[in-house]
Rosetta silent file (secondary structure, phi, psi, omega in degrees, C-alpha in Angstrom):
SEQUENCE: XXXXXXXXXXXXXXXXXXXXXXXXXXXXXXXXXXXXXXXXXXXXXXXXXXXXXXXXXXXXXXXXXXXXXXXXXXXXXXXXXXXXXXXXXXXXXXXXXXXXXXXXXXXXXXXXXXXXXXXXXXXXXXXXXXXXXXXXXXXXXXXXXXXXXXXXXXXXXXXXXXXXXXXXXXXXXXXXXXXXXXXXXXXXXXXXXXXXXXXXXXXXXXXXXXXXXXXXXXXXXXXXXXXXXXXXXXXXXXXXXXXXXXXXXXXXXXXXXXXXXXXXXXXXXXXXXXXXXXXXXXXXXXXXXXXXXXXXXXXXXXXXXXXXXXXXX
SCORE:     score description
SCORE:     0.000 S_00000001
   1 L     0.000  121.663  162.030   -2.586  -21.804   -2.960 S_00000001
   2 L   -79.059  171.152 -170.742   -5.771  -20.511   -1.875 S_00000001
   3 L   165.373  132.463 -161.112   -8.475  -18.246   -3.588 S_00000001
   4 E  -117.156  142.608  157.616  -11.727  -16.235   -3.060 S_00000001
   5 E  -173.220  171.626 -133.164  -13.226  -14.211   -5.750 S_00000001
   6 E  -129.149  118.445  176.519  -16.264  -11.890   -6.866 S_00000001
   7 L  -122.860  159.289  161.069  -17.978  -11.875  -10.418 S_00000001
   8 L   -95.893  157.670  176.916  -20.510   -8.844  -11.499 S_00000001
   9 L  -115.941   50.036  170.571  -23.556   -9.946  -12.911 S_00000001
  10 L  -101.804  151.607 -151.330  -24.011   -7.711  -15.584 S_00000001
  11 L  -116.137  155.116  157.998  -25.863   -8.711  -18.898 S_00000001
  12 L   -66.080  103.982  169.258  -25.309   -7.437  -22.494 S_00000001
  13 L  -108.303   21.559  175.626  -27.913   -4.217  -22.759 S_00000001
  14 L  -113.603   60.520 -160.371  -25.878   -2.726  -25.799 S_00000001
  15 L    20.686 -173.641 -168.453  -27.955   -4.722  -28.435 S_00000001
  16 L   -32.843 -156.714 -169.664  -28.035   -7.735  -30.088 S_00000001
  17 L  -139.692   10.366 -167.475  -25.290  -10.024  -31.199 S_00000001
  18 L  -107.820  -23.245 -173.759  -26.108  -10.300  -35.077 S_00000001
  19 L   -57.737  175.472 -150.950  -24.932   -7.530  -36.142 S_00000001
  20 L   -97.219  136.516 -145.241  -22.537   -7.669  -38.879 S_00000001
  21 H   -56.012  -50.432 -173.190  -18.499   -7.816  -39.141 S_00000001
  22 H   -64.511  -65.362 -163.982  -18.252   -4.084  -41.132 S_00000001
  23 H   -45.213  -31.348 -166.066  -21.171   -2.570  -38.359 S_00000001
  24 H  -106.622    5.019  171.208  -18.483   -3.864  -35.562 S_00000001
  25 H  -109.270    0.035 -169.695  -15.458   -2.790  -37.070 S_00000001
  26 H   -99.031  -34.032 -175.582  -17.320    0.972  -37.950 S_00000001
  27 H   -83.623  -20.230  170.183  -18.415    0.967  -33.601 S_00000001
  28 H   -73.236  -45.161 -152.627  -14.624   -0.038  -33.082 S_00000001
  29 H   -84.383  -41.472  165.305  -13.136    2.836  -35.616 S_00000001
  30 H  -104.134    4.661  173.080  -15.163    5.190  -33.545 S_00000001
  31 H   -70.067  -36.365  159.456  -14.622    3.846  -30.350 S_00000001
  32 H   -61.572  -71.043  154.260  -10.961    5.247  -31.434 S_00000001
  33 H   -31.314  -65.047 -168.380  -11.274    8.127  -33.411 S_00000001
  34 L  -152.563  111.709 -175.149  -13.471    9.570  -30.455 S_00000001
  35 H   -75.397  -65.610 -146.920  -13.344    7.677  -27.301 S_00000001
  36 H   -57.568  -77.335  170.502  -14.864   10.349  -25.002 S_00000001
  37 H    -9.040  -94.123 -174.460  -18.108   10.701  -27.543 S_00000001
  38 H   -31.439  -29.769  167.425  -18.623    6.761  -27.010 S_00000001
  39 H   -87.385  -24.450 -157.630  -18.568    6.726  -23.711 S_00000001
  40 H   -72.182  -48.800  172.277  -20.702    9.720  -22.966 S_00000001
  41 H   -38.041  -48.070 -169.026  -23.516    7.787  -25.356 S_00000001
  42 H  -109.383   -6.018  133.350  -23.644    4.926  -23.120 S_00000001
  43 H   -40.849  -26.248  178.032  -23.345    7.199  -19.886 S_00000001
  44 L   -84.747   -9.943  167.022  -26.713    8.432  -20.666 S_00000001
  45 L   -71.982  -22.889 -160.246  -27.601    4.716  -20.160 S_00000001
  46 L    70.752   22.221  176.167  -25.912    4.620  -17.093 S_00000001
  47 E  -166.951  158.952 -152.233  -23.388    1.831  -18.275 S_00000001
  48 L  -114.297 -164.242 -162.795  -20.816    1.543  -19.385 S_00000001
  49 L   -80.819   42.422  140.404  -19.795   -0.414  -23.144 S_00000001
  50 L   -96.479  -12.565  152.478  -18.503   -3.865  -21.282 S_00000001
  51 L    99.392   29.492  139.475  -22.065   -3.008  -20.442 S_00000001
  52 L   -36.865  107.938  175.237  -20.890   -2.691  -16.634 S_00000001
  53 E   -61.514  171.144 -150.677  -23.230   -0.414  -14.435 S_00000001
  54 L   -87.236  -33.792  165.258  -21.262    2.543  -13.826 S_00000001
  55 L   -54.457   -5.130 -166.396  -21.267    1.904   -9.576 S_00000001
  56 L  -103.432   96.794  153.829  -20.031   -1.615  -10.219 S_00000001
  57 L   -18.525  149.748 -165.961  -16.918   -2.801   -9.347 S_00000001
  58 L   -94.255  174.489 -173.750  -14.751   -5.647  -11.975 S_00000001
  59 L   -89.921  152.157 -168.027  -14.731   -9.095  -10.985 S_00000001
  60 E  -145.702  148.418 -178.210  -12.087   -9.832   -8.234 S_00000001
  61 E  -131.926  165.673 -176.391  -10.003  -12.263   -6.919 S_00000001
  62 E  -157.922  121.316  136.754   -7.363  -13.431   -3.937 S_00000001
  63 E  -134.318  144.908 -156.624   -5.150  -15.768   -3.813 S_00000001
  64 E   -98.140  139.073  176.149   -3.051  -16.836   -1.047 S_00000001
  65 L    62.841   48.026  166.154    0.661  -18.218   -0.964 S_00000001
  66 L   -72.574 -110.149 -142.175    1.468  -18.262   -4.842 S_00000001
  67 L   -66.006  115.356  174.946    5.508  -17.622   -3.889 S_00000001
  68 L   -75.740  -48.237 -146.756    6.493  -20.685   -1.199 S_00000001
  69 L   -85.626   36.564  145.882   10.047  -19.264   -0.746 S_00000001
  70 L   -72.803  153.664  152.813    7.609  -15.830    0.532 S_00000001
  71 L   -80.836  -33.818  156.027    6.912  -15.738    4.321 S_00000001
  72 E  -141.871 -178.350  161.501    3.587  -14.442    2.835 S_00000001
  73 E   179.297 -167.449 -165.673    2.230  -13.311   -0.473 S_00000001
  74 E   177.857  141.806  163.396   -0.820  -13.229   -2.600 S_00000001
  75 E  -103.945  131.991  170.002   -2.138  -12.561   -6.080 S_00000001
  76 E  -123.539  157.850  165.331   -4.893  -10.453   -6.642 S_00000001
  77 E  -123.551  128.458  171.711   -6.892   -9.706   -9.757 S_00000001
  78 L  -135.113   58.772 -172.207   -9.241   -7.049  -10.004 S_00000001
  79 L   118.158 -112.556 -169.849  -10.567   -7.358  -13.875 S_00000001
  80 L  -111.301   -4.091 -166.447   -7.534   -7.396  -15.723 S_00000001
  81 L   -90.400  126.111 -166.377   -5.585   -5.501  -13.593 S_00000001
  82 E  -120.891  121.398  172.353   -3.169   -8.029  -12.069 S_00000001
  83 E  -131.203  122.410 -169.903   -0.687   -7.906   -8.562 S_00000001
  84 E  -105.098  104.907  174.312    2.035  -10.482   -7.062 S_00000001
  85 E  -105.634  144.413  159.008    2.644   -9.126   -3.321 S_00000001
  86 E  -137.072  158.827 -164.030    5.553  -11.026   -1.345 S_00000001
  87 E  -141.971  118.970  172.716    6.801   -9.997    2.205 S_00000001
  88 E  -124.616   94.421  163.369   10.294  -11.017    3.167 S_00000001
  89 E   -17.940  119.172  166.815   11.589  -11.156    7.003 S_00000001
  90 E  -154.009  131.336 -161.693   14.821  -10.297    7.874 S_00000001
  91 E   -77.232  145.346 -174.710   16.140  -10.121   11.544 S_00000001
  92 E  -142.969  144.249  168.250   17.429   -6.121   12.032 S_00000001
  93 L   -70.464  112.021  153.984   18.779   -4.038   15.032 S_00000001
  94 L   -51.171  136.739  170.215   15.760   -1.384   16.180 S_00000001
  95 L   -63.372  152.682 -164.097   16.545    2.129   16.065 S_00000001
  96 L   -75.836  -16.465  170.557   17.352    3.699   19.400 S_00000001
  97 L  -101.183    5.749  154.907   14.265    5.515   19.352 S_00000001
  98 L  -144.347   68.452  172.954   12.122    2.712   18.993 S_00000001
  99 L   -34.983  -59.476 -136.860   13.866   -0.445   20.861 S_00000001
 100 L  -121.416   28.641 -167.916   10.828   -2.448   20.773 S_00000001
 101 L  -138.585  126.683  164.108    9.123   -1.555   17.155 S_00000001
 102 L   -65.610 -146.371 -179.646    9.922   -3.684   13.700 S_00000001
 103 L  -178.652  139.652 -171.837    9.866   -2.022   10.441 S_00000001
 104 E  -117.586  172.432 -146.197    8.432   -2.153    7.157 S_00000001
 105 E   172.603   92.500 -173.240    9.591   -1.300    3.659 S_00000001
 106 E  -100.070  136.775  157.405    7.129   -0.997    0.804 S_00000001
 107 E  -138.172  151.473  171.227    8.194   -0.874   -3.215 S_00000001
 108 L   -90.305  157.026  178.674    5.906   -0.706   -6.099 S_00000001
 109 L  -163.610  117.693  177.359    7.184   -2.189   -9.005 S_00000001
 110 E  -117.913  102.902  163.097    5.984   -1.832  -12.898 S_00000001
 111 L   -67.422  170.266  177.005    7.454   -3.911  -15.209 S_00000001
 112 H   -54.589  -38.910 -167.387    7.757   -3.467  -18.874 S_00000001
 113 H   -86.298   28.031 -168.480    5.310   -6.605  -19.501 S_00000001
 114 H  -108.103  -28.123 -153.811    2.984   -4.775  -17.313 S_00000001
 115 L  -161.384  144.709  150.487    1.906   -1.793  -19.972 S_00000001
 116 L   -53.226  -41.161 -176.761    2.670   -0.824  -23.340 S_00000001
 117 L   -65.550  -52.027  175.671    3.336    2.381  -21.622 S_00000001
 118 L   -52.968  128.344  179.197    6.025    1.129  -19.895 S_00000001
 119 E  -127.566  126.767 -179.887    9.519    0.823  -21.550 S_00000001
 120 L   -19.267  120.959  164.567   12.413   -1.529  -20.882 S_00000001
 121 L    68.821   24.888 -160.068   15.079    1.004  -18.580 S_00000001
 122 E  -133.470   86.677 -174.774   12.384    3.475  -18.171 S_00000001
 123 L   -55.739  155.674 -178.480   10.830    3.484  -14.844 S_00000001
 124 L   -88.463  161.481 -153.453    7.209    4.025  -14.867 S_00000001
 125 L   -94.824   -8.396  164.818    6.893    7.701  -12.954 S_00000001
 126 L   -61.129  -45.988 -167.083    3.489    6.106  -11.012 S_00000001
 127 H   -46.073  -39.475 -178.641    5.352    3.915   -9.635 S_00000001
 128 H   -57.032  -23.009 -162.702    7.168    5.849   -7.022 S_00000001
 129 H   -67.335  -44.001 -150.007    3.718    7.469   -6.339 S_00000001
 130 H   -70.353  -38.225 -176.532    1.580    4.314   -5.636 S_00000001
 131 H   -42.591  -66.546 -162.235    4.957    3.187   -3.631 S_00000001
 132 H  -110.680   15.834  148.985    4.478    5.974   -1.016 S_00000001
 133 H  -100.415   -2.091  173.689    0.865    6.114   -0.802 S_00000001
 134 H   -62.443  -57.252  169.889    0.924    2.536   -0.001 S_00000001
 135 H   -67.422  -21.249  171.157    3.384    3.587    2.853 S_00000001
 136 H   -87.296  -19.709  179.787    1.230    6.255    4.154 S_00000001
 137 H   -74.303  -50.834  170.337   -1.865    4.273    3.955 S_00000001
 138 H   -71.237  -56.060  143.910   -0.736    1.473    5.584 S_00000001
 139 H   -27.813  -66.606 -128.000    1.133    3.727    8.672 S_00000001
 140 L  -101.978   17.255  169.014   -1.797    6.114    9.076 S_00000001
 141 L  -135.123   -5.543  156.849   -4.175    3.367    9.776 S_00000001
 142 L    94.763  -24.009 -167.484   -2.587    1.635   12.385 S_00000001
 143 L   -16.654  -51.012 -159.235   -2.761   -2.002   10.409 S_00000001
 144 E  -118.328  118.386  160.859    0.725   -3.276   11.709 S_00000001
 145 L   -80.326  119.859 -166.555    1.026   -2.672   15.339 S_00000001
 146 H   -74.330  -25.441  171.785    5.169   -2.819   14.694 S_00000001
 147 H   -29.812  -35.446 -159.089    5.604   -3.732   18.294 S_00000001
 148 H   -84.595   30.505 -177.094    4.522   -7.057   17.398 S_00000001
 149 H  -121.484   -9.062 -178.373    7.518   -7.204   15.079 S_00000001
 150 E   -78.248  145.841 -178.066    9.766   -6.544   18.001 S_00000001
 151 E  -101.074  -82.170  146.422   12.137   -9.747   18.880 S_00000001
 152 E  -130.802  133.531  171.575   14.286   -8.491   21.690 S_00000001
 153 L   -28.939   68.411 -157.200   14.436   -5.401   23.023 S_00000001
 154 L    81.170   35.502  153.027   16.588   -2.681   21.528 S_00000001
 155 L  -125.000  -53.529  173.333   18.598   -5.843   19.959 S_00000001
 156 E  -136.657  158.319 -162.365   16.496   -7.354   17.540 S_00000001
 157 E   175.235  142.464 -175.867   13.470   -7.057   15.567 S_00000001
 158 E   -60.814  138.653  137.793   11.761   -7.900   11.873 S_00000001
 159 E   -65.308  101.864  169.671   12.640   -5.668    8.819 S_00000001
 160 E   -91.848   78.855  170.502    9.194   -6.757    6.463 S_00000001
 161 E   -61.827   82.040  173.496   10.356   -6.002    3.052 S_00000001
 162 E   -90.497  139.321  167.396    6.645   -6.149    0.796 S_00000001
 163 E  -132.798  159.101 -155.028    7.188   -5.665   -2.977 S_00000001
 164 L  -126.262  169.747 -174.284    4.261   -5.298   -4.841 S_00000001
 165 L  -159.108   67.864  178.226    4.774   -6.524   -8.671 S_00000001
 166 E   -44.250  137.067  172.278    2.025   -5.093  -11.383 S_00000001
 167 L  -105.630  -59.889  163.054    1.469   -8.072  -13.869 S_00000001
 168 L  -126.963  100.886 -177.847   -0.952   -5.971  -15.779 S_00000001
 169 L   -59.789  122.795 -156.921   -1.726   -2.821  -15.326 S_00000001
 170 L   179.335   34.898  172.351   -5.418   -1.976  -16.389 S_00000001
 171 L    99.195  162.848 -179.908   -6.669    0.613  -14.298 S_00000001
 172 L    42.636   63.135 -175.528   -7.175    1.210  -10.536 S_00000001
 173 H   -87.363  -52.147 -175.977   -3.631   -0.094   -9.672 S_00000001
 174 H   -40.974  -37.800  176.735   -3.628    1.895   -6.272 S_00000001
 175 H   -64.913  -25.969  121.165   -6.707   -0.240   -5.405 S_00000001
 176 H   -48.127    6.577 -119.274   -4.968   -3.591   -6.442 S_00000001
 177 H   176.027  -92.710  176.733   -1.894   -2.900   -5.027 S_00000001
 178 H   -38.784  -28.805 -172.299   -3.620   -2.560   -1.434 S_00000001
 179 H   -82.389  -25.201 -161.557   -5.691   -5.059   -1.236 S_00000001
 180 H   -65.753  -27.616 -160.584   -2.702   -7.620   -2.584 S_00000001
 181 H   -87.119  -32.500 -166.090   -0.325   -5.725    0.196 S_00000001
 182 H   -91.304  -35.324 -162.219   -3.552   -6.803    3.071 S_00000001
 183 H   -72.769  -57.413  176.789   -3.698   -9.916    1.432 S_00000001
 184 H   -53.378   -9.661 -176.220    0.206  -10.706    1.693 S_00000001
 185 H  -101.171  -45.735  179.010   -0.081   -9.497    5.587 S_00000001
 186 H   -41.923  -41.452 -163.308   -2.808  -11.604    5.923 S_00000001
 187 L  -104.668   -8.075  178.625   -1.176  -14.542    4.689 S_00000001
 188 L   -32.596  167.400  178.516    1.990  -13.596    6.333 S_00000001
 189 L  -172.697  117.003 -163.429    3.264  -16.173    8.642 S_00000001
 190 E   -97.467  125.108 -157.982    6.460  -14.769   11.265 S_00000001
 191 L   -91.568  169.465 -173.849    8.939  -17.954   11.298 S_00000001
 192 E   -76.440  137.536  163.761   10.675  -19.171   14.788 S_00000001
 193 E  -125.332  157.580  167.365   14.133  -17.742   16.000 S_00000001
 194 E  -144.763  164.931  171.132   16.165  -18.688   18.479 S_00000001
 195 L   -65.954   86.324  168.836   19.477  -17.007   20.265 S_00000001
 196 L   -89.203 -153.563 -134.711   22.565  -18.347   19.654 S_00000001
 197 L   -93.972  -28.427  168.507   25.514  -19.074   21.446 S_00000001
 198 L   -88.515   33.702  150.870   27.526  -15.555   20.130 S_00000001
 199 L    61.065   45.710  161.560   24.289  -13.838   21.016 S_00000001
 200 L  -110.590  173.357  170.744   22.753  -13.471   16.885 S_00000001
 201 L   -58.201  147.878  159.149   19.477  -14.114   16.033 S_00000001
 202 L  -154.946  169.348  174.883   18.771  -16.805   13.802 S_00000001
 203 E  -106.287  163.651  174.630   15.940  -18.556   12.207 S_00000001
 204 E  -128.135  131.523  179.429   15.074  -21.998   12.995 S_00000001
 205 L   -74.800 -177.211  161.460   13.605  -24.494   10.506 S_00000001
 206 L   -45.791  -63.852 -157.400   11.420  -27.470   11.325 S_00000001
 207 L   -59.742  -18.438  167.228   14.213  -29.852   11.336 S_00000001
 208 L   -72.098  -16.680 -172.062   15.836  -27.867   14.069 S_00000001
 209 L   -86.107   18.226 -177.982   13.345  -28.139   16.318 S_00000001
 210 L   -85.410  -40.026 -138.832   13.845  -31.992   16.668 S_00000001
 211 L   -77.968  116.133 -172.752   17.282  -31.277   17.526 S_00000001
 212 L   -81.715   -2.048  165.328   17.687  -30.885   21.099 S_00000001
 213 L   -47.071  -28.936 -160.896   20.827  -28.794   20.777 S_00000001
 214 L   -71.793  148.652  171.963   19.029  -26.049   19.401 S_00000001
 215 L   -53.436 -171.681 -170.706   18.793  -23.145   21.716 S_00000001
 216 L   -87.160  147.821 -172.192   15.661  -21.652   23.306 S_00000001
 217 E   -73.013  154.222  165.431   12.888  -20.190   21.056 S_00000001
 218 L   -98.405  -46.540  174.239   12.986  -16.258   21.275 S_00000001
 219 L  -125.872  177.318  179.261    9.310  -16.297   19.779 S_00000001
 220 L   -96.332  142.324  154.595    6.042  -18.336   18.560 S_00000001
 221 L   -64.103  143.259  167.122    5.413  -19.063   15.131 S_00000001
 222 E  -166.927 -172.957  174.167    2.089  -17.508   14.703 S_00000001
 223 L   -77.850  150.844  168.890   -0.067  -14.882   12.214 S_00000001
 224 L   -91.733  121.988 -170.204    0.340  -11.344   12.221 S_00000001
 225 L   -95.739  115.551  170.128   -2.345   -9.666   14.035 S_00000001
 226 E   -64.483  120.278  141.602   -4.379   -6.498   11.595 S_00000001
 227 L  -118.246  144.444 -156.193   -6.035   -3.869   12.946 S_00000001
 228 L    29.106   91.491  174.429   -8.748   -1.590   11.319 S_00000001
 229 L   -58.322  147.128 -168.945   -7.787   -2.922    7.703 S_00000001
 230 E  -109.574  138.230  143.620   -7.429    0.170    5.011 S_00000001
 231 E  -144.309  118.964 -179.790   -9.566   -0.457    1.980 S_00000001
 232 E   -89.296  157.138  161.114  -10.155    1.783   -1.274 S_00000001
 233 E  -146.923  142.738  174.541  -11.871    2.258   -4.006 S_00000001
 234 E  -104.702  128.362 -178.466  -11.007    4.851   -7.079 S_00000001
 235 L  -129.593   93.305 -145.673  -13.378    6.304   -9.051 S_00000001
 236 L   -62.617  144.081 -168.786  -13.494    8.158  -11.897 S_00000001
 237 E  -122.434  124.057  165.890  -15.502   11.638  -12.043 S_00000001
 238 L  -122.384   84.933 -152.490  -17.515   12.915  -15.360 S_00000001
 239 L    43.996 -133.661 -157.030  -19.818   15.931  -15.513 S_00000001
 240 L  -105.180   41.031  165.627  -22.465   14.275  -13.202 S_00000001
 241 L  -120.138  171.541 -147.505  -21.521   10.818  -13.531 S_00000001
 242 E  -157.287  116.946 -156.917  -19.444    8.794  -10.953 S_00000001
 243 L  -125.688   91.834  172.463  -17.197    5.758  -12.480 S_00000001
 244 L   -87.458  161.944  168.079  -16.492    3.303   -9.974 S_00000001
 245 L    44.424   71.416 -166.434  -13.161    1.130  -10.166 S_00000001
 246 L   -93.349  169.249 -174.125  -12.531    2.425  -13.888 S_00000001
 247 L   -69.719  178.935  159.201  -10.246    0.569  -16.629 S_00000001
 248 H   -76.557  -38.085  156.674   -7.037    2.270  -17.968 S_00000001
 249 H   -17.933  -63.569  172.019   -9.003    3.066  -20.788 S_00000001
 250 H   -85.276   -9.488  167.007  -11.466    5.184  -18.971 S_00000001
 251 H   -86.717  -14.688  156.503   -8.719    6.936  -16.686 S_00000001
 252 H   -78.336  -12.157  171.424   -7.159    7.955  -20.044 S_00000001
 253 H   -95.352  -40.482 -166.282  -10.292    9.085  -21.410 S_00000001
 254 L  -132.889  126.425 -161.190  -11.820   10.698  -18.524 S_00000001
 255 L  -107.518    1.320  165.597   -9.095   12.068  -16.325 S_00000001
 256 L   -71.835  124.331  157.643  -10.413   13.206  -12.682 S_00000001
 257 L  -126.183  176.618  158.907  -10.202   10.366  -10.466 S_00000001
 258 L  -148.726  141.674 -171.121  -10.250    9.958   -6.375 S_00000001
 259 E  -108.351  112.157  172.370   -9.274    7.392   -4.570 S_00000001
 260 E   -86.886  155.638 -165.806  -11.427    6.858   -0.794 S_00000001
 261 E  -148.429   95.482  175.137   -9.432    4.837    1.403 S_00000001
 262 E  -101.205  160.371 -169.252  -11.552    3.535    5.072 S_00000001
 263 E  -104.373  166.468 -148.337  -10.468    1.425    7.471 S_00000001
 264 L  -104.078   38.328  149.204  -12.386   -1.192    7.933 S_00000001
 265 L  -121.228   66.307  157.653  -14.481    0.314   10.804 S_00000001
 266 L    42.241   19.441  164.177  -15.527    2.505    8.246 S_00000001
 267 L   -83.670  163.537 -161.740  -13.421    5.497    9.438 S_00000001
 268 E   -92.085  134.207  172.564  -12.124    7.448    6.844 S_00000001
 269 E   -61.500  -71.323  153.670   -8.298    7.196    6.009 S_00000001
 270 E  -151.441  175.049  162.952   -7.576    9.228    3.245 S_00000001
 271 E  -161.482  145.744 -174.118   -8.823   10.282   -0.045 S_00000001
 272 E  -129.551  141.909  153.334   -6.700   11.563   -2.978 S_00000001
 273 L  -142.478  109.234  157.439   -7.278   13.249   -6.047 S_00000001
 274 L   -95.644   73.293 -159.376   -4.504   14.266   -8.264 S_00000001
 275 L    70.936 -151.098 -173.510   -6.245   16.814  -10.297 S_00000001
 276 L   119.659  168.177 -150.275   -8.098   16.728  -13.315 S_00000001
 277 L   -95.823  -10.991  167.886  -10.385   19.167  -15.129 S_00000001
 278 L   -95.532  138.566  156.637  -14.000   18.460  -12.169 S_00000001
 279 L   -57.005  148.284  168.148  -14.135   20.050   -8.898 S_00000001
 280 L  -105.200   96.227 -167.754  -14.805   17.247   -6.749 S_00000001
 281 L   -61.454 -176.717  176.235  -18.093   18.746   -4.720 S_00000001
 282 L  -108.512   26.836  157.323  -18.679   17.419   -1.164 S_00000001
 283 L  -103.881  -23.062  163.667  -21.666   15.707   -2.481 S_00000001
 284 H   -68.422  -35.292  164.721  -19.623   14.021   -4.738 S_00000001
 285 H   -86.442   -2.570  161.407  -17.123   12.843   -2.423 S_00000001
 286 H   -58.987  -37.428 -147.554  -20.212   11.889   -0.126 S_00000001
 287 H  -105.123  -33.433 -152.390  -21.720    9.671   -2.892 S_00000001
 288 H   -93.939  -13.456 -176.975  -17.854    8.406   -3.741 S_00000001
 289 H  -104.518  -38.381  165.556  -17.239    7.352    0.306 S_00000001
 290 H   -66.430  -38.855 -170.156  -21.015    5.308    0.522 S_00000001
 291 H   -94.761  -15.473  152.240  -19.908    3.575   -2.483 S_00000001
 292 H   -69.581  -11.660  172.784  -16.250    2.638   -1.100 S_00000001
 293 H  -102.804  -27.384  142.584  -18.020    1.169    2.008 S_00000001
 294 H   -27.569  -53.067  176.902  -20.228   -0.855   -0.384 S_00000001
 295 H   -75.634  -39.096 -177.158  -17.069   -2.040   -1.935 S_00000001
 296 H   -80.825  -17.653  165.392  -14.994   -2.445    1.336 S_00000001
 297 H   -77.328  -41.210 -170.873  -17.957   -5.242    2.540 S_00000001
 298 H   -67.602  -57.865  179.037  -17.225   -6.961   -0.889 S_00000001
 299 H   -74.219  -10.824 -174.694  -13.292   -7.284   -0.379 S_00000001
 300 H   -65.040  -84.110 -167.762  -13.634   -8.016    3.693 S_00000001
 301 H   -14.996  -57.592 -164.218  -15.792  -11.181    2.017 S_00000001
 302 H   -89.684   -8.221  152.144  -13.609  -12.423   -0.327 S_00000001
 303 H   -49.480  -64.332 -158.360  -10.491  -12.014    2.543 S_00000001
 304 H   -64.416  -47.566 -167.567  -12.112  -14.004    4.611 S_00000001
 305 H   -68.156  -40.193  178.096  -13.079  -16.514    1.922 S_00000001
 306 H   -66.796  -21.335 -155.866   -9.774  -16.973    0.932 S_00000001
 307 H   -87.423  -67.622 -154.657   -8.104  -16.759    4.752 S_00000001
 308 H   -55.137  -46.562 -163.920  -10.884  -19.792    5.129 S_00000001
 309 H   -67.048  -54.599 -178.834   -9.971  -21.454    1.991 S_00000001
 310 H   -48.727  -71.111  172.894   -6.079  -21.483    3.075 S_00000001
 311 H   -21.662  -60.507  164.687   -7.349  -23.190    6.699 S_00000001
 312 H   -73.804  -11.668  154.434   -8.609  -25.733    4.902 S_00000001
 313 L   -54.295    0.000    0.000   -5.739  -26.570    2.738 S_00000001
């Protein structure tokens, strides 16, 4: 299993380290009592109390091919917030209105050991959301040309079944949840078929291809080829301050967020906000789309480092 990842370099600026067990258990007690207060005091600082500037992305990670019996997958970490994507092939008839086009199939999935919030036999009500902005994100940007998912014409062609799996939930899950979903495409790897003799599909392993019995390949093994990769970043909005990639904490404390979502020639995709007590100005979503293209050079990097890292495995 390969893996690239990203640390911030931010230092403790919220004072010393001496202070005393009752002084930290009095800054905890009001850190409860009245969360918003605490943060706006170290908003006037610009940072925030992990002592994170407020523009700064969590430390982030990729790693490729955690599940072998996936055709791809990936883990990502983005702080604490944790995602398991795996993408599973299965030969399908094409719809008559697209002979020569595959098909995809995205689910979100929040387990119980994912949240507190969450409760055994209770779905979590994001989930469905994250589910079909994933699918709209991923459509409306063109990633997966599905032709190249086509087998034979108007006979056969991949179904690509991605499930997405929150491990921990801990803020910015749309934004973890995509990149894990690019990462699992990334890492994807479309296995060999061949025709057989009552004219199904089938896959063929290594060991068949020694065999000379086996029929004729229908396809190449090969990579799935991406184009203009979707990346996001969410950010939380507070009287005039701008909260990139926030915790669950701070989306429960300070509740406008928007999520920009560019492709990765910097066109814009979407951007969502679902409501919240700030107008989102257009200087705000100007300042909130420079700092998602900041962020979208920082995950291309740590693709590639991991795509590289995998090569060399």
């Amino acid at each position: 299993m390969a893996a690239a990842s990203t640390s911030g370099s931010g230092r403790d600026i919220g004072g010393s380290g001496g202070g005393s067990a009752a002084g930290e258990m009095e800054v905890e007690a009001y850190r409860r009592l009245f969360p918003l207060p605490f943060y706006e005091r170290h908003l006037l600082d610009s940072v925030r109390p992990d002592t994170r500037p407020l523009h700064r992305a969590r430390d982030t990670s990729v790693a490729l091919g955690p599940v072998a019996s996936a055709d791809g997958s990936a883990l990502v970490k983005i702080g604490d917030t944790t995602m398991l994507a795996a993408i599973k092939l299965e030969v399908m008839t094409p719809s008559a209105d697209a002979p020569d086009e595959g098909s995809l199939a995205i689910e979100f999935h929040m387990p119980p050991i994912c949240s507190p919030i969450v409760r055994p036999g209770r779905p979590a009500e994001v989930a469905p959301v994250i589910s079909k902005q994933l699918s709209d994100v991923i459509v409306s940007s063109q990633m997966i040309n599905l032709k190249e998912l086509s087998l034979i014409s108007g006979k056969a062609a991949w179904m690509a079944y991605l499930d997405i799996y929150c491990l921990n939930a801990d803020g910015s899950l749309f934004d973890a949840a995509l990149l894990s979903a690019i990462a699992a495409f990334s890492h994807l790897q479309i296995p060999l078929v061949s025709l057989s003799d009552d004219g199904k599909v089938v896959a063929v392993s290594g060991d068949l291809l020694e065999d000379e019995s086996t029929p004729e390949l229908v396809n190449k093994e090969r990579k799935l080829l991406l184009h203009s990769i979707p990346f996001s970043l969410t950010c939380i909005l507070h009287k005039k301050y701008i909260l990139a990639d926030p915790t669950a904490e701070e989306e429960s404390i300070m509740e406008t967020s928007i999520t920009v979502v560019l492709d990765s020639s910097e066109q814009l995709v979407s951007i969502y906000k679902p409501g919240g007590p700030v107008l989102a100005q257009t200087s705000t979503v100007k300042d909130c789309i420079v700092l998602t293209k900041h962020r979208m050079k920082e995950l291309q990097n740590i693709l590639e480092e991991s795509l590289s890292a995998m090569e060399v495995v």
